[in-house]
Tab-separated table of C-alpha atoms and ligand atoms in Angstrom:
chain	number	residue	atom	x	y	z
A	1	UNK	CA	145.926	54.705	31.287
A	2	UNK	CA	145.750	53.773	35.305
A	3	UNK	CA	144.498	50.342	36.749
A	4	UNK	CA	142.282	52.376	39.598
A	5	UNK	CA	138.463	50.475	39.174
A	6	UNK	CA	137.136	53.381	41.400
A	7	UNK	CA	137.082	53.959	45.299
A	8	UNK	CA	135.466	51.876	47.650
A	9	UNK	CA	134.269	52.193	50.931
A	10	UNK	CA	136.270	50.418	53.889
A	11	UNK	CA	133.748	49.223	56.316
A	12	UNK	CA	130.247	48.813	53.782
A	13	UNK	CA	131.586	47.976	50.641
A	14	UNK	CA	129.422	50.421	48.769
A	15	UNK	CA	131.355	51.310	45.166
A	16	UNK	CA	131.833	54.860	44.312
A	17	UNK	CA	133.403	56.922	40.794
A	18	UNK	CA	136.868	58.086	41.360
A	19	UNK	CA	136.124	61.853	42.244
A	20	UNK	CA	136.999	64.407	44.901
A	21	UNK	CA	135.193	62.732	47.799
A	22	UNK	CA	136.490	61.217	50.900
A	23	UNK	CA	134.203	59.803	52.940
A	24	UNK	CA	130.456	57.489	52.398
A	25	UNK	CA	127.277	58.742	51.892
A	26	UNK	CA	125.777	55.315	52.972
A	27	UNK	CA	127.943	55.012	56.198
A	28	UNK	CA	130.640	57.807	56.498
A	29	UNK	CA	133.154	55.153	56.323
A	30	UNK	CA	136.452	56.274	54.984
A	31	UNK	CA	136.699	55.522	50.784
A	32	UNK	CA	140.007	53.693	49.740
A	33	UNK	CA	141.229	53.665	46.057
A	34	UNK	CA	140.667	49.936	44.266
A	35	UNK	CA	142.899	48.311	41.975
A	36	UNK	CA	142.344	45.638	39.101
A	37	UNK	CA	145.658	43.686	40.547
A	38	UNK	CA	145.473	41.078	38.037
A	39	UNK	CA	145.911	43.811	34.950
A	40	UNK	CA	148.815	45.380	37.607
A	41	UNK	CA	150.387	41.747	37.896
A	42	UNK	CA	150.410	41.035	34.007
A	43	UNK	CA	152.557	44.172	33.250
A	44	UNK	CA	154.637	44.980	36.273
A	45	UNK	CA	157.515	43.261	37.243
A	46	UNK	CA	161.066	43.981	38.979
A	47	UNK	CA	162.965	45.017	35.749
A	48	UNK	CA	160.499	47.509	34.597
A	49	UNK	CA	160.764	49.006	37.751
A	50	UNK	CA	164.323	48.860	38.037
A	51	UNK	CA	164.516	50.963	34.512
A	52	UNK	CA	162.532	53.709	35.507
A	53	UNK	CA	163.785	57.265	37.158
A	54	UNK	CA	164.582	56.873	40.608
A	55	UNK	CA	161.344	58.821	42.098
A	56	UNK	CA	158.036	57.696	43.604
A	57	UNK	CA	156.620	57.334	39.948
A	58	UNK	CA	158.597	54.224	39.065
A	59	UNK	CA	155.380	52.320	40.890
A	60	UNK	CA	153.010	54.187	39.475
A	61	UNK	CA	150.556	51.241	38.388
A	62	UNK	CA	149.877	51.026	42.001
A	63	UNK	CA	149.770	54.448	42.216
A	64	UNK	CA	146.114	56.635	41.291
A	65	UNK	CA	146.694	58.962	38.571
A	66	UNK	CA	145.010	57.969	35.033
A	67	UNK	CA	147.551	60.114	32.737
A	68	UNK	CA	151.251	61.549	32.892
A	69	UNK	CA	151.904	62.637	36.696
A	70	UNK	CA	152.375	66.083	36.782
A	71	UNK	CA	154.100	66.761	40.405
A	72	UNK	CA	156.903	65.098	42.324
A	73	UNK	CA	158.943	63.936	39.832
A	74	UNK	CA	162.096	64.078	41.919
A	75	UNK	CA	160.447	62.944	44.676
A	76	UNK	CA	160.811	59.674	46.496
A	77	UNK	CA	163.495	57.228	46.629
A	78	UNK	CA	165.106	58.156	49.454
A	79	UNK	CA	168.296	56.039	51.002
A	80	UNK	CA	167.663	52.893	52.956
A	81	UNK	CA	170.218	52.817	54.600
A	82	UNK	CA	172.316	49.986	56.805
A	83	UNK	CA	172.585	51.375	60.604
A	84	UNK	CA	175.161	48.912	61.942
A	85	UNK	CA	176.527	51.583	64.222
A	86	UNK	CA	172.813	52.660	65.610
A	87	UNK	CA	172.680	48.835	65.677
A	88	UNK	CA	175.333	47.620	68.100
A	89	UNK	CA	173.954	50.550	70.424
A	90	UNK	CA	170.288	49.496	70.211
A	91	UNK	CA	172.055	45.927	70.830
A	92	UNK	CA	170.289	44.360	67.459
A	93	UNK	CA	171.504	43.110	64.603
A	94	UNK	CA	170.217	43.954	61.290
A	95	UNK	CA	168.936	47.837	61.489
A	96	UNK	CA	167.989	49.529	58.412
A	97	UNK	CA	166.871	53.400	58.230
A	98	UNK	CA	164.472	54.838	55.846
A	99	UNK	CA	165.570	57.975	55.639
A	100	UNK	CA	162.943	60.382	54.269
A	101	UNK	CA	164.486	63.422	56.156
A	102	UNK	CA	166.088	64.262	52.639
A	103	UNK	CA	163.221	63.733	50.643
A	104	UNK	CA	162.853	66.360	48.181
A	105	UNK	CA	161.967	69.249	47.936
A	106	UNK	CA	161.431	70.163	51.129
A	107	UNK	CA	162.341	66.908	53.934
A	108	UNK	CA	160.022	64.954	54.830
A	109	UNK	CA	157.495	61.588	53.773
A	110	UNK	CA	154.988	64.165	53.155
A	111	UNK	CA	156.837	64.732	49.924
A	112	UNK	CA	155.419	61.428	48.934
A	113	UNK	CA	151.599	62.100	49.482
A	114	UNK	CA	151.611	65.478	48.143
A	115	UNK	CA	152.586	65.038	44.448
A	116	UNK	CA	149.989	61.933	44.484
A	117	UNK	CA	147.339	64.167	45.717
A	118	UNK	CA	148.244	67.189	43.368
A	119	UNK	CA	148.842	65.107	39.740
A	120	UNK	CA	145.084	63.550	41.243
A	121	UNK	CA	143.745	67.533	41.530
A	122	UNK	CA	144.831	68.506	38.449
A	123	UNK	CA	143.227	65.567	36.224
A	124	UNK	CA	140.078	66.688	38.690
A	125	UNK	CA	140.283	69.783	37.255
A	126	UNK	CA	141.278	71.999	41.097
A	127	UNK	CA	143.303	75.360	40.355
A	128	UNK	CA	143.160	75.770	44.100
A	129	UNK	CA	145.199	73.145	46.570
A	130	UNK	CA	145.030	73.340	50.158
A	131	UNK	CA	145.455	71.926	53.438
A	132	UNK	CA	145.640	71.660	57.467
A	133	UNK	CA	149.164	70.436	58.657
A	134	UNK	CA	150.941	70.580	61.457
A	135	UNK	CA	153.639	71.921	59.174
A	136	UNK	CA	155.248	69.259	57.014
A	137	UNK	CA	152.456	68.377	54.535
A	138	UNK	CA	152.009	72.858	55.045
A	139	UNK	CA	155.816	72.863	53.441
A	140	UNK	CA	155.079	70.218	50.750
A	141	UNK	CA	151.840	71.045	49.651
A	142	UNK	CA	153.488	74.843	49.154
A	143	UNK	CA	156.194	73.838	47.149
A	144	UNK	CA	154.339	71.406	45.143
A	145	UNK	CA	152.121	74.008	44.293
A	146	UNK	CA	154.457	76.593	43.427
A	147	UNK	CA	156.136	74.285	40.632
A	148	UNK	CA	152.879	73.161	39.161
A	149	UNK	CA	151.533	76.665	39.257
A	150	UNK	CA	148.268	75.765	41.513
A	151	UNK	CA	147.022	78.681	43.753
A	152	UNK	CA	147.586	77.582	47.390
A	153	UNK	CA	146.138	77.993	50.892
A	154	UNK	CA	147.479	76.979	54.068
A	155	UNK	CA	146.050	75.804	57.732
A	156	UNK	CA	148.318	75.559	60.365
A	157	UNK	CA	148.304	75.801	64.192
A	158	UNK	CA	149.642	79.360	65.421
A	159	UNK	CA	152.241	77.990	67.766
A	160	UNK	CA	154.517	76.099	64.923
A	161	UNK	CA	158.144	76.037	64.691
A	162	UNK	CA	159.690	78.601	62.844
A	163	UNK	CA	161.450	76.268	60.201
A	164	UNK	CA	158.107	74.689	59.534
A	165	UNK	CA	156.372	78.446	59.544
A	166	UNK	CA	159.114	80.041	57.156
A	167	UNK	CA	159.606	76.486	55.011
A	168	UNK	CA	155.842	77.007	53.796
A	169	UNK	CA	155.969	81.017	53.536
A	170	UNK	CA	158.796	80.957	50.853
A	171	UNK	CA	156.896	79.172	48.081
A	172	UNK	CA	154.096	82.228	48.478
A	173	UNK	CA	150.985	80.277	49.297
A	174	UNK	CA	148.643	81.934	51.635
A	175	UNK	CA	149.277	80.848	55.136
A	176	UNK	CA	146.648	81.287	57.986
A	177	UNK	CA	147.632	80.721	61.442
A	178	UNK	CA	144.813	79.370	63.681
A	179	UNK	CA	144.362	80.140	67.337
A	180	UNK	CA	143.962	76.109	68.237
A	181	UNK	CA	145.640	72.916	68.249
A	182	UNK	CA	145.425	70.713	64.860
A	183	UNK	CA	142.301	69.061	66.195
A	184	UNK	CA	140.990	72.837	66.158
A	185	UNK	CA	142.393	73.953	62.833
A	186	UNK	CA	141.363	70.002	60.913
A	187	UNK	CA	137.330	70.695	61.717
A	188	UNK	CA	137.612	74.367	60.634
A	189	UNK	CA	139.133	73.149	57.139
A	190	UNK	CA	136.575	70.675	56.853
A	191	UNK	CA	134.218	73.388	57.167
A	192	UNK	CA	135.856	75.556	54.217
A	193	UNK	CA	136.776	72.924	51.904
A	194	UNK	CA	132.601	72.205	51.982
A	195	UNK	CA	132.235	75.330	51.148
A	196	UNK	CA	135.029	76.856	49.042
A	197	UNK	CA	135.413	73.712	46.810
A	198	UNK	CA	139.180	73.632	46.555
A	199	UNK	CA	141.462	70.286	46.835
A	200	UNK	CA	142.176	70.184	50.327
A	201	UNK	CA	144.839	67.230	50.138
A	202	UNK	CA	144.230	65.989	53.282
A	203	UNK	CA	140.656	65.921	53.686
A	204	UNK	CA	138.672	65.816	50.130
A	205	UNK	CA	140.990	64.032	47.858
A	206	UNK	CA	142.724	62.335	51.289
A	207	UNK	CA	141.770	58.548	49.334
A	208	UNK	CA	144.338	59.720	46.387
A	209	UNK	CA	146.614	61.408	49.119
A	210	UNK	CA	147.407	58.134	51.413
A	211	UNK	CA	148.117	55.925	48.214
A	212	UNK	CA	151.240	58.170	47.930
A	213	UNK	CA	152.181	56.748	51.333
A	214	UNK	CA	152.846	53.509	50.195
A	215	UNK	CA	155.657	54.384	47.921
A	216	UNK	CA	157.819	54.639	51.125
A	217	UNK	CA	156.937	50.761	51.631
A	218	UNK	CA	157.380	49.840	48.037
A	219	UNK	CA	161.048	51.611	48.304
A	220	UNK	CA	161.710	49.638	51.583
A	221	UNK	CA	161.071	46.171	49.625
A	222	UNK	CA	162.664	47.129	46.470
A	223	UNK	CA	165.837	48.631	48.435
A	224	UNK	CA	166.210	45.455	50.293
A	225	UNK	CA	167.030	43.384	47.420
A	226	UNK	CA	162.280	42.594	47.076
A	227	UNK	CA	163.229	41.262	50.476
A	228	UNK	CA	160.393	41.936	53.373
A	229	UNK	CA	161.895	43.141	56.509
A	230	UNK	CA	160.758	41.390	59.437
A	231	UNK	CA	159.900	44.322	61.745
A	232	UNK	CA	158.646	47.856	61.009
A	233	UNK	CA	158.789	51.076	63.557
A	234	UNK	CA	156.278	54.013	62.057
A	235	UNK	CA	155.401	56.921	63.700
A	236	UNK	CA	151.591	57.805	63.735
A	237	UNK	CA	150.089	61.352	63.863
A	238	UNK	CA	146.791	60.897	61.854
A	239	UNK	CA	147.361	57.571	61.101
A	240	UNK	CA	148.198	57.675	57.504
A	241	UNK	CA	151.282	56.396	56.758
A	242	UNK	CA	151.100	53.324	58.835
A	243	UNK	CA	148.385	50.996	56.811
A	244	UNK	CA	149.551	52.034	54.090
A	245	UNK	CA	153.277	50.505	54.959
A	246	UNK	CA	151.278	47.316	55.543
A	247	UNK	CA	149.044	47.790	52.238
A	248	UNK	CA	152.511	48.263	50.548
A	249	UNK	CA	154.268	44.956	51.041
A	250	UNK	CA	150.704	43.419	50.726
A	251	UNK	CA	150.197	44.787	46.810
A	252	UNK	CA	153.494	43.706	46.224
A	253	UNK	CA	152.680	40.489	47.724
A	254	UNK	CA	149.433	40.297	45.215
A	255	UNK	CA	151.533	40.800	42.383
A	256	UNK	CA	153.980	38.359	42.985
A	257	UNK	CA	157.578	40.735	43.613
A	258	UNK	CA	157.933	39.427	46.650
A	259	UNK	CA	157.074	36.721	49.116
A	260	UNK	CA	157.259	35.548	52.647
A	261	UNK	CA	155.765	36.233	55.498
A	262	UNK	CA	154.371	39.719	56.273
A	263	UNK	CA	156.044	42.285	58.562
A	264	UNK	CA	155.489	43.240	62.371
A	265	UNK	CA	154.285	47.042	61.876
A	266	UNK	CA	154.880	49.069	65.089
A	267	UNK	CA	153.645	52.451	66.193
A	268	UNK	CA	155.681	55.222	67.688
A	269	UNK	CA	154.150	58.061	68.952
A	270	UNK	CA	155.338	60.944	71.965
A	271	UNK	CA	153.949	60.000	75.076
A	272	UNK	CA	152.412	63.631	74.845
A	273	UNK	CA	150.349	62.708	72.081
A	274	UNK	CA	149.728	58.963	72.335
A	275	UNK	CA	146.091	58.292	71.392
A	276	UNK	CA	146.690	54.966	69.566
A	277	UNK	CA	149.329	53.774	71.708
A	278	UNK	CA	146.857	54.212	75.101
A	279	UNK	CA	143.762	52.495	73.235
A	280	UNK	CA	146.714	49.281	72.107
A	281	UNK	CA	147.825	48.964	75.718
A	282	UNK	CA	144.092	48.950	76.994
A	283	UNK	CA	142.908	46.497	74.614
A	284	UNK	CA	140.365	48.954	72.911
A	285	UNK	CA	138.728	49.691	69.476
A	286	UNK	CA	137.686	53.056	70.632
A	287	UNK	CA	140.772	56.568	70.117
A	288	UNK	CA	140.318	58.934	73.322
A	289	UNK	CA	141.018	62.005	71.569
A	290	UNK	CA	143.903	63.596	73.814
A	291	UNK	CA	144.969	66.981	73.929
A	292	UNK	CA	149.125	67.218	72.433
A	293	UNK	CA	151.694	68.010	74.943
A	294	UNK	CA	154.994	67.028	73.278
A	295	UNK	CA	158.031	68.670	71.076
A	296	UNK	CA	157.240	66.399	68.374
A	297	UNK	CA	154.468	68.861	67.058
A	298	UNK	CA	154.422	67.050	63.810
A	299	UNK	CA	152.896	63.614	64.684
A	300	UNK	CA	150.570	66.068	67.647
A	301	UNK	CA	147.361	65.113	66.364
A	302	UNK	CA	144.858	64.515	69.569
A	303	UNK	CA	142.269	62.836	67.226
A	304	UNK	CA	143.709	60.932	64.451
A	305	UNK	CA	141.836	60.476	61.607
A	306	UNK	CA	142.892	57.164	61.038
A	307	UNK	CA	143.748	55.592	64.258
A	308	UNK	CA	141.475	52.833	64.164
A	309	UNK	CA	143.021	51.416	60.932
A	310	UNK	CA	146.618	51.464	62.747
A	311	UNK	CA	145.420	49.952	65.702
A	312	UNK	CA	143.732	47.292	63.253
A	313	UNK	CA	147.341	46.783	60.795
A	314	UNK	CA	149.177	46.357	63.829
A	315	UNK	CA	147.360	43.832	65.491
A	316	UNK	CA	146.663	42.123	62.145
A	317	UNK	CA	150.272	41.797	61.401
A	318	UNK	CA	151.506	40.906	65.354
A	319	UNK	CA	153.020	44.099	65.794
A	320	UNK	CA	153.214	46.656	68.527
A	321	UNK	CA	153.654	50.225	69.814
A	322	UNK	CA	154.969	52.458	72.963
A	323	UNK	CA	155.729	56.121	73.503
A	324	UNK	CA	158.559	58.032	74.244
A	325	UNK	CA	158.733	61.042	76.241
A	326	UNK	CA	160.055	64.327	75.297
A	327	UNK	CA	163.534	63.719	76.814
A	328	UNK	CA	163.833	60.268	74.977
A	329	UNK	CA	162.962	61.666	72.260
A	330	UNK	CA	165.420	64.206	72.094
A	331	UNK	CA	168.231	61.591	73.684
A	332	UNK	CA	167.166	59.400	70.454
A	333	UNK	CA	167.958	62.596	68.513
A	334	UNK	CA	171.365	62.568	69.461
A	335	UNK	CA	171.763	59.157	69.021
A	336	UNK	CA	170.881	58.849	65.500
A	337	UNK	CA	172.909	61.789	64.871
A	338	UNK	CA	176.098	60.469	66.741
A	339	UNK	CA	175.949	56.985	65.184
A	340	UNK	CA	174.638	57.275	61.764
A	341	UNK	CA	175.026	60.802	60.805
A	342	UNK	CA	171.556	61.682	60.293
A	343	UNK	CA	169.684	64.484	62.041
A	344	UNK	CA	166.110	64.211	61.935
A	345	UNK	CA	163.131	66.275	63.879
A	346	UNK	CA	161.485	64.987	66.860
A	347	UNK	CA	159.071	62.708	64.889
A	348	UNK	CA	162.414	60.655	64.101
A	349	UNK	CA	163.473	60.907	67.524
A	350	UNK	CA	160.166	59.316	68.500
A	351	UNK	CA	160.496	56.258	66.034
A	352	UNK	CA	164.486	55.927	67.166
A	353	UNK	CA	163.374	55.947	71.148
A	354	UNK	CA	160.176	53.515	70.773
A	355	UNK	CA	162.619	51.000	68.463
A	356	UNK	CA	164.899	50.964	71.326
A	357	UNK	CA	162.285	50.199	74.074
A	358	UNK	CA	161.091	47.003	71.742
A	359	UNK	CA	164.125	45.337	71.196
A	360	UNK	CA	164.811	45.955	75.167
A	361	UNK	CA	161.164	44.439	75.692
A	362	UNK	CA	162.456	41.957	73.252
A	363	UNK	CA	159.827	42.200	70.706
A	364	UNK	CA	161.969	43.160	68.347
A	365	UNK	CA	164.557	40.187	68.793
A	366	UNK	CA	167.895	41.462	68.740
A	367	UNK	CA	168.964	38.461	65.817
A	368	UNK	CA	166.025	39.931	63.273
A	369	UNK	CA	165.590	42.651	61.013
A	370	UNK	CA	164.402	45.870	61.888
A	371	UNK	CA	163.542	49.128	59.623
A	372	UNK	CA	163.153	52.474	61.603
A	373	UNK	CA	161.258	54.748	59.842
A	374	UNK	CA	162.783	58.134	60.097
A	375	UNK	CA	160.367	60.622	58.238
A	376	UNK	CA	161.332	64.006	58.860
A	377	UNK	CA	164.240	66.410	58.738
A	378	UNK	CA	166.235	68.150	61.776
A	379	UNK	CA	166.676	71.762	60.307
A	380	UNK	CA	163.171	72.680	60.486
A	381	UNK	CA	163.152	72.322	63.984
A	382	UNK	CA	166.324	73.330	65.947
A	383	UNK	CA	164.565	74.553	69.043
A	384	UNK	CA	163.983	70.881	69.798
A	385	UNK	CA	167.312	70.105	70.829
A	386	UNK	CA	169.115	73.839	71.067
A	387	UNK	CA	169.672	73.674	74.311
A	388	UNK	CA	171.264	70.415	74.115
A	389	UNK	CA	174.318	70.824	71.987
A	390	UNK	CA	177.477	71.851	73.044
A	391	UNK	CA	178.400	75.342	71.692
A	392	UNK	CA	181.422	76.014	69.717
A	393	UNK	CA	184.455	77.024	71.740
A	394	UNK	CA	185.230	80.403	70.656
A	395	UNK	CA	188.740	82.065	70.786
A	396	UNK	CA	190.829	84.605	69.021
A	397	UNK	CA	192.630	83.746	65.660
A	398	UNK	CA	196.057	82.938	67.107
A	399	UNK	CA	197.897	79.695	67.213
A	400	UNK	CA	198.610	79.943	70.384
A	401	UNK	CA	194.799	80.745	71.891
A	402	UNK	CA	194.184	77.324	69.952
A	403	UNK	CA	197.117	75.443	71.495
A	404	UNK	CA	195.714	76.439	75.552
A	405	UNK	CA	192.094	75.009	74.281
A	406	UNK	CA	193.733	71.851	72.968
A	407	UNK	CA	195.649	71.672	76.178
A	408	UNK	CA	192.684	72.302	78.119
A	409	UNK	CA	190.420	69.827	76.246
A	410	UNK	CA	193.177	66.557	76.784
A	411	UNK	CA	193.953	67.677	80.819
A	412	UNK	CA	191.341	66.102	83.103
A	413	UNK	CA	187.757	67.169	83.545
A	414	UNK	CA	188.425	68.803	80.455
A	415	UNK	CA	185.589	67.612	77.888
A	416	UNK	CA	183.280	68.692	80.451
A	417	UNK	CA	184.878	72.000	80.694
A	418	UNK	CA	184.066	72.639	76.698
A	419	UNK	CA	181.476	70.170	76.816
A	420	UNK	CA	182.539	69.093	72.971
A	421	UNK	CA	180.855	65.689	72.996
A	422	UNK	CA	177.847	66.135	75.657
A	423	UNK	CA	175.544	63.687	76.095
A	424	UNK	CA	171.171	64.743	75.659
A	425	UNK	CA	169.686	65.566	78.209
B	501	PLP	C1	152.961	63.682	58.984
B	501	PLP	C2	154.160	63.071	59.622
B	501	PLP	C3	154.166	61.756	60.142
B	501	PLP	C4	153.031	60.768	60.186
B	501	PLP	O1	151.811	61.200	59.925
B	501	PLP	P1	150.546	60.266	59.608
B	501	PLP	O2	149.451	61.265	59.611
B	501	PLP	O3	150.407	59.281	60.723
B	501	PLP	O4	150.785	59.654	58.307
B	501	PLP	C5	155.332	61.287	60.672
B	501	PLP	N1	156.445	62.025	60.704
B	501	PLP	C6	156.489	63.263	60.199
B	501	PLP	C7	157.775	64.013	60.275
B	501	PLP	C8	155.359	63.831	59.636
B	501	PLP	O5	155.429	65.075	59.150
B	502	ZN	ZN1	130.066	52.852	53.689
């Protein structure tokens, strides 16, 4: 049995039965799942968490599915882990990453969302899951799919990465490229999912889809001993994951596993793609849709869905947000790579970059606790920083070729020469 009363909408009010629809017929406000928190409160607490597999499910109260969950169960819990090296060179003190670029199965937070959305279409009786992505939630929602044995079509722009393109194909859903940006290939889906009547995760069934979001906030609490950080760094593309970072550590607020005050939420997004960031800086309510220009293709979204509600968490909670631009992003690459061992895509690059231009600004204060949210993995998109990395010194099997490198590489000038430990650029 779940604790969901129904869904509700966000800016009238009006009440609706939990079903595949997203949006109000009063208002076209955006529905949001409602919980009876008090039932929630009476039976969930920190050690019946604490027993529970180490996946996304172990919150499930919170969570929208009425029966078993079906999909994901190895899912979630992903390390949060202590980033005192990243740390001293951001010039803070307490740094955490949440490192959902080995999320399973296939790297990224969408691996959260996706098995929320797909247990959801199966109690709502869809044989047919689909989606529009700008190739993460494409990869998850194909894999998923495969393993619960749903049919499965996919929306992406044309112009992907080939990680992204391939990481989807394998699992065997359909795939269509569009001719367009995501802006372009999100109406079109709209469109079919009208008129096809399949589960299109991210735009009929979206309510049950963002709930899955917050299980990367509840880990972030739970992980930190139910502490609250005191600053969070998200990156936005449609706006999803943010609010429901902030809704997060408010539930578990409601039902009493934590306290204190609430968190600073921050956007990051690439200055070639900064919608919400422009409308923070200007003081507005109002999203200019833009038209993507950046390498981090997977937060490219020109019109987020949900940018109002970010703009609205972050000023609610006395947060913030900047850009970075391609070559900081790719710079912050490195540097998460070179200090904490972690390689993530260019969406991670963005959060890394924007962290370090707060705590210069010095809204982040370099004495408080920060968690950099680091959502995606480097391996799907190498072409972001191939031409970056030095290339492997090649010689001949012999001792003595190996000796006149090693020579070489201690004489002066000579790290240059091989280039072993070169800086981004
Ligand atoms: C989808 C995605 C995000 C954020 O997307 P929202 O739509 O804002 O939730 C961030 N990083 C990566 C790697 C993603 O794939
Ligand atoms: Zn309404």
């Amino acid at each position: 049995m779940g604790y969901v009363i129904g869904l509700q909408c966000r800016e009238c009010g009006a009440d609706y039965p939990q079903a595949a629809v997203h949006v109000c017929e009063e208002c076209f406000g955006p529905l949001e799942v409602q919980y009876d928190y008090d039932a929630i409160r009476a039976v969930l607490d920190r050690d019946t968490i604490a027993a529970r597999p180490l996946n996304l499910w172990r919150y499930r109260e919170l969570l929208p599915v009425d029966g078993e969950p079906t999909v994901g169960l190895h899912s979630g819990f992903t390390p949060l882990v202590r980033a005192d090296r990243l740390a001293r060179a951001l010039g803070a003190r307490e740094v955490w990453v949440k490192d959902d670029s080995v999320n399973h199965p296939t790297f990224s937070y969408k691996d959260r969302v996706v098995p929320v959305a797909l247990s959801k279409a199966i109690e709502l009786g869809f044989q047919t899951v689909s989606c529009a992505s700008t190739g993460n939630l494409a990869n998850s929602v194909s894999a998923h799919a495969a393993r619960a044995g749903l049919a499965c079509f996919i929306f992406i722009p044309d112009d992907l990465e080939q990680g992204k393109v391939l990481g989807s194909a394998i699992y065997g859903p359909q795939t269509v490229g569009i001719r367009g940006n995501y802006d372009d290939v999100n109406r079109l889906c709209s469109e079919i999912a009208d008129k096809y009547g399949w589960a299109f995760v991210n735009i009929n069934i979206r309510p049950f889809y963002t709930e899955g979001a917050k299980t990367y906030g509840f880990e972030i609490a739970e992980q930190l001993g139910w502490r609250l950080p005191q600053h969070v760094v998200v990156p936005t593309a449609g706006g999803t994951i943010l609010p429901k970072v902030d809704k997060a550590f408010d539930e578990l607020r409601r039902i009493g596993l934590v306290d204190g005050p609430r968190p600073k939420i921050y956007t990051a997004q690439a200055a070639g793609c900064a919608p919400v960031v422009r409308a923070l800086h200007a003081g507005s309510d109002t999203i200019e849709p833009v038209k993507p220009d950046t390498i981090a293709k997977s937060i490219a979204i020109g019109n987020p869905a949900d940018g109002y509600y970010v703009l609205q968490t972050i000023r609610e909670s006395g947060g913030w947000g900047e850009s970075a631009t391609d070559a900081e992003i790719v710079e912050a690459i490195h540097l998460l790579a070179r200090t904490e061992g972690i390689f993530t895509e260019p969406a991670g690059g963005t959060t890394v970059a924007v962290t370090k231009k707060l705590i210069e600004q010095g809204r982040i204060a370099a004495d408080e606790s920060v968690v950099i949210c680091v959502t995606g993995n480097g391996y799907k998109t190498l072409e972001a920083v191939a031409a970056t990395v030095a290339k492997p010194a090649i010689i001949d099997p012999r001792l003595r070729d190996f000796d006149e490198l090693y020579e070489r590489l201690h004489s002066p000038g000579g790290q240059e020469m091989v280039g072993s430990n070169a800086a981004a650029g």
